[in-house]
C-alpha cells in the first residue's frame, strides 16, 4: 500500500512534503490519543510552533519539518503494525521524553499528565508496513 494523504485544509504544499515529514515529525508533535485496532494503529497528534502564542502582526518564522502546520490536528494511521508494545495508561496530555524513529519502526515514551488522577507514563513501540496522514484541520483554540 502506498503512503497517502488527505488534505482537508489545503495547508500543505504537496503530498511529497508530508511523506518526508511523517513519521520523523512525530518528535515535534504533541500526542493527543492513540487507537489500536487489529493490525492498525492510529495516532492523533497536534503540531504547535510555540507553546505561548504571540499576537504580533509580524509573520512568525517557522522552522522544522512541521513548518506551516501550526495548530493542526493530524491523524496518522499505521497499517500492518506488529511487535506492538504499549505500557502505561492513557492520560489527559503528554510530554515526549524520548523517541526512536527508524524506517518502519517507532518507539515513543511520554510522561502523561492528568487533571484529576495520578500522572503516569506511556510508551508505544511498534513496527509498521505503511502509513497514511490526514490533516484534520486547524485547531480553533486550546480548549478544543
Tab-separated table of C-alpha atoms in Angstrom:
chain	number	residue	atom	x	y	z
A	1	UNK	CA	0.000	0.000	0.000
A	2	UNK	CA	1.370	3.439	-0.865
A	3	UNK	CA	1.603	6.221	1.677
A	4	UNK	CA	-1.310	8.561	1.029
A	5	UNK	CA	-2.587	11.875	2.313
A	6	UNK	CA	-5.949	13.514	2.582
A	7	UNK	CA	-5.726	17.300	2.844
A	8	UNK	CA	-8.802	18.959	4.312
A	9	UNK	CA	-7.377	22.423	4.962
A	10	UNK	CA	-5.124	22.697	1.930
A	11	UNK	CA	-2.347	23.963	4.207
A	12	UNK	CA	0.363	21.687	2.875
A	13	UNK	CA	2.248	22.265	-0.328
A	14	UNK	CA	2.464	18.696	-1.583
A	15	UNK	CA	1.994	15.069	-0.660
A	16	UNK	CA	5.748	14.561	-1.085
A	17	UNK	CA	6.466	17.133	1.655
A	18	UNK	CA	4.164	15.306	4.050
A	19	UNK	CA	5.732	11.949	3.247
A	20	UNK	CA	9.101	13.415	4.135
A	21	UNK	CA	7.798	14.866	7.418
A	22	UNK	CA	5.998	11.870	8.841
A	23	UNK	CA	6.759	9.814	10.768
A	24	UNK	CA	10.014	11.605	11.748
A	25	UNK	CA	7.904	14.682	12.509
A	26	UNK	CA	6.299	12.855	15.444
A	27	UNK	CA	9.223	14.054	17.609
A	28	UNK	CA	7.917	17.595	17.223
A	29	UNK	CA	4.210	16.836	17.535
A	30	UNK	CA	2.071	16.530	20.648
A	31	UNK	CA	0.286	13.225	21.150
A	32	UNK	CA	-3.438	13.565	21.784
A	33	UNK	CA	-4.610	9.939	21.637
A	34	UNK	CA	-3.800	6.565	20.136
A	35	UNK	CA	-6.173	3.833	18.963
A	36	UNK	CA	-5.046	0.261	18.315
A	37	UNK	CA	-7.465	-1.773	16.197
A	38	UNK	CA	-6.286	-5.118	14.851
A	39	UNK	CA	-3.126	-4.522	12.841
A	40	UNK	CA	-3.747	-0.744	12.559
A	41	UNK	CA	-2.578	1.926	14.974
A	42	UNK	CA	-3.860	5.492	14.685
A	43	UNK	CA	-2.080	8.394	16.389
A	44	UNK	CA	-3.823	11.752	16.759
A	45	UNK	CA	-1.181	14.451	17.037
A	46	UNK	CA	-1.028	18.254	17.095
A	47	UNK	CA	1.818	20.421	15.973
A	48	UNK	CA	2.264	23.848	17.555
A	49	UNK	CA	5.175	26.069	16.688
A	50	UNK	CA	5.218	27.791	20.084
A	51	UNK	CA	3.645	26.929	23.395
A	52	UNK	CA	2.890	30.591	24.013
A	53	UNK	CA	1.208	32.254	21.062
A	54	UNK	CA	2.065	35.898	20.477
A	55	UNK	CA	-0.450	38.014	18.631
A	56	UNK	CA	2.003	40.141	16.678
A	57	UNK	CA	1.169	41.470	13.275
A	58	UNK	CA	4.586	40.325	12.117
A	59	UNK	CA	4.703	36.970	10.449
A	60	UNK	CA	6.500	34.425	12.612
A	61	UNK	CA	9.314	32.448	11.115
A	62	UNK	CA	8.665	28.704	11.125
A	63	UNK	CA	11.396	26.090	11.095
A	64	UNK	CA	11.491	22.329	11.278
A	65	UNK	CA	9.816	19.564	9.402
A	66	UNK	CA	6.361	20.629	10.526
A	67	UNK	CA	6.542	24.237	9.326
A	68	UNK	CA	3.127	25.564	8.218
A	69	UNK	CA	1.336	23.052	10.449
A	70	UNK	CA	0.839	25.267	13.497
A	71	UNK	CA	-2.323	24.380	15.356
A	72	UNK	CA	-3.257	21.428	13.160
A	73	UNK	CA	-4.680	18.131	14.279
A	74	UNK	CA	-3.327	15.198	12.300
A	75	UNK	CA	-4.363	11.582	12.194
A	76	UNK	CA	-1.533	9.192	11.324
A	77	UNK	CA	-2.777	5.693	10.537
A	78	UNK	CA	-0.110	2.986	10.561
A	79	UNK	CA	-1.022	-0.188	8.658
A	80	UNK	CA	0.355	-3.656	9.268
A	81	UNK	CA	1.578	-2.932	12.776
A	82	UNK	CA	3.288	-5.750	14.624
A	83	UNK	CA	5.544	-6.195	17.622
A	84	UNK	CA	3.295	-3.692	19.407
A	85	UNK	CA	4.253	-2.909	22.990
A	86	UNK	CA	2.128	-0.389	24.893
A	87	UNK	CA	2.983	0.266	28.529
A	88	UNK	CA	1.285	2.719	30.836
A	89	UNK	CA	-2.057	4.436	30.909
A	90	UNK	CA	-3.896	6.938	28.739
A	91	UNK	CA	-3.663	10.470	30.114
A	92	UNK	CA	-5.158	13.900	29.524
A	93	UNK	CA	-1.962	15.185	27.867
A	94	UNK	CA	1.589	14.062	27.219
A	95	UNK	CA	5.140	15.355	27.236
A	96	UNK	CA	7.568	13.498	24.977
A	97	UNK	CA	10.520	12.068	26.927
A	98	UNK	CA	12.276	10.099	24.193
A	99	UNK	CA	11.773	8.864	20.656
A	100	UNK	CA	13.396	6.439	18.268
A	101	UNK	CA	12.062	6.665	14.745
A	102	UNK	CA	13.646	4.393	12.177
A	103	UNK	CA	12.428	3.138	8.850
A	104	UNK	CA	9.255	1.159	9.637
A	105	UNK	CA	9.908	1.135	13.421
A	106	UNK	CA	8.790	3.673	16.049
A	107	UNK	CA	9.335	3.880	19.794
A	108	UNK	CA	7.903	6.823	21.759
A	109	UNK	CA	7.986	7.441	25.527
A	110	UNK	CA	5.830	10.044	27.224
A	111	UNK	CA	5.193	11.485	30.631
A	112	UNK	CA	1.432	11.549	30.952
A	113	UNK	CA	-0.318	14.281	32.906
A	114	UNK	CA	-3.833	14.079	34.297
A	115	UNK	CA	-6.043	16.778	35.771
A	116	UNK	CA	-7.926	14.617	38.281
A	117	UNK	CA	-5.951	11.374	38.527
A	118	UNK	CA	-2.355	10.430	39.227
A	119	UNK	CA	0.125	11.148	36.441
A	120	UNK	CA	1.514	8.184	34.530
A	121	UNK	CA	3.996	7.211	31.851
A	122	UNK	CA	3.139	5.882	28.409
A	123	UNK	CA	5.378	4.124	25.943
A	124	UNK	CA	4.423	2.988	22.446
A	125	UNK	CA	6.650	0.773	20.364
A	126	UNK	CA	5.749	-0.876	17.063
A	127	UNK	CA	6.816	-1.694	13.537
A	128	UNK	CA	4.617	-0.983	10.522
A	129	UNK	CA	4.308	-1.631	6.782
A	130	UNK	CA	2.835	1.703	5.622
A	131	UNK	CA	1.053	4.789	6.874
A	132	UNK	CA	-1.487	7.435	5.886
A	133	UNK	CA	-1.639	11.021	7.131
A	134	UNK	CA	-4.847	13.042	7.305
A	135	UNK	CA	-4.904	16.761	8.061
A	136	UNK	CA	-7.911	17.040	10.375
A	137	UNK	CA	-7.837	20.829	10.254
A	138	UNK	CA	-6.772	23.803	12.280
A	139	UNK	CA	-7.488	23.908	15.975
A	140	UNK	CA	-9.546	26.966	16.837
A	141	UNK	CA	-8.398	27.281	20.470
A	142	UNK	CA	-6.568	25.332	23.189
A	143	UNK	CA	-9.935	24.293	24.627
A	144	UNK	CA	-10.950	22.287	21.553
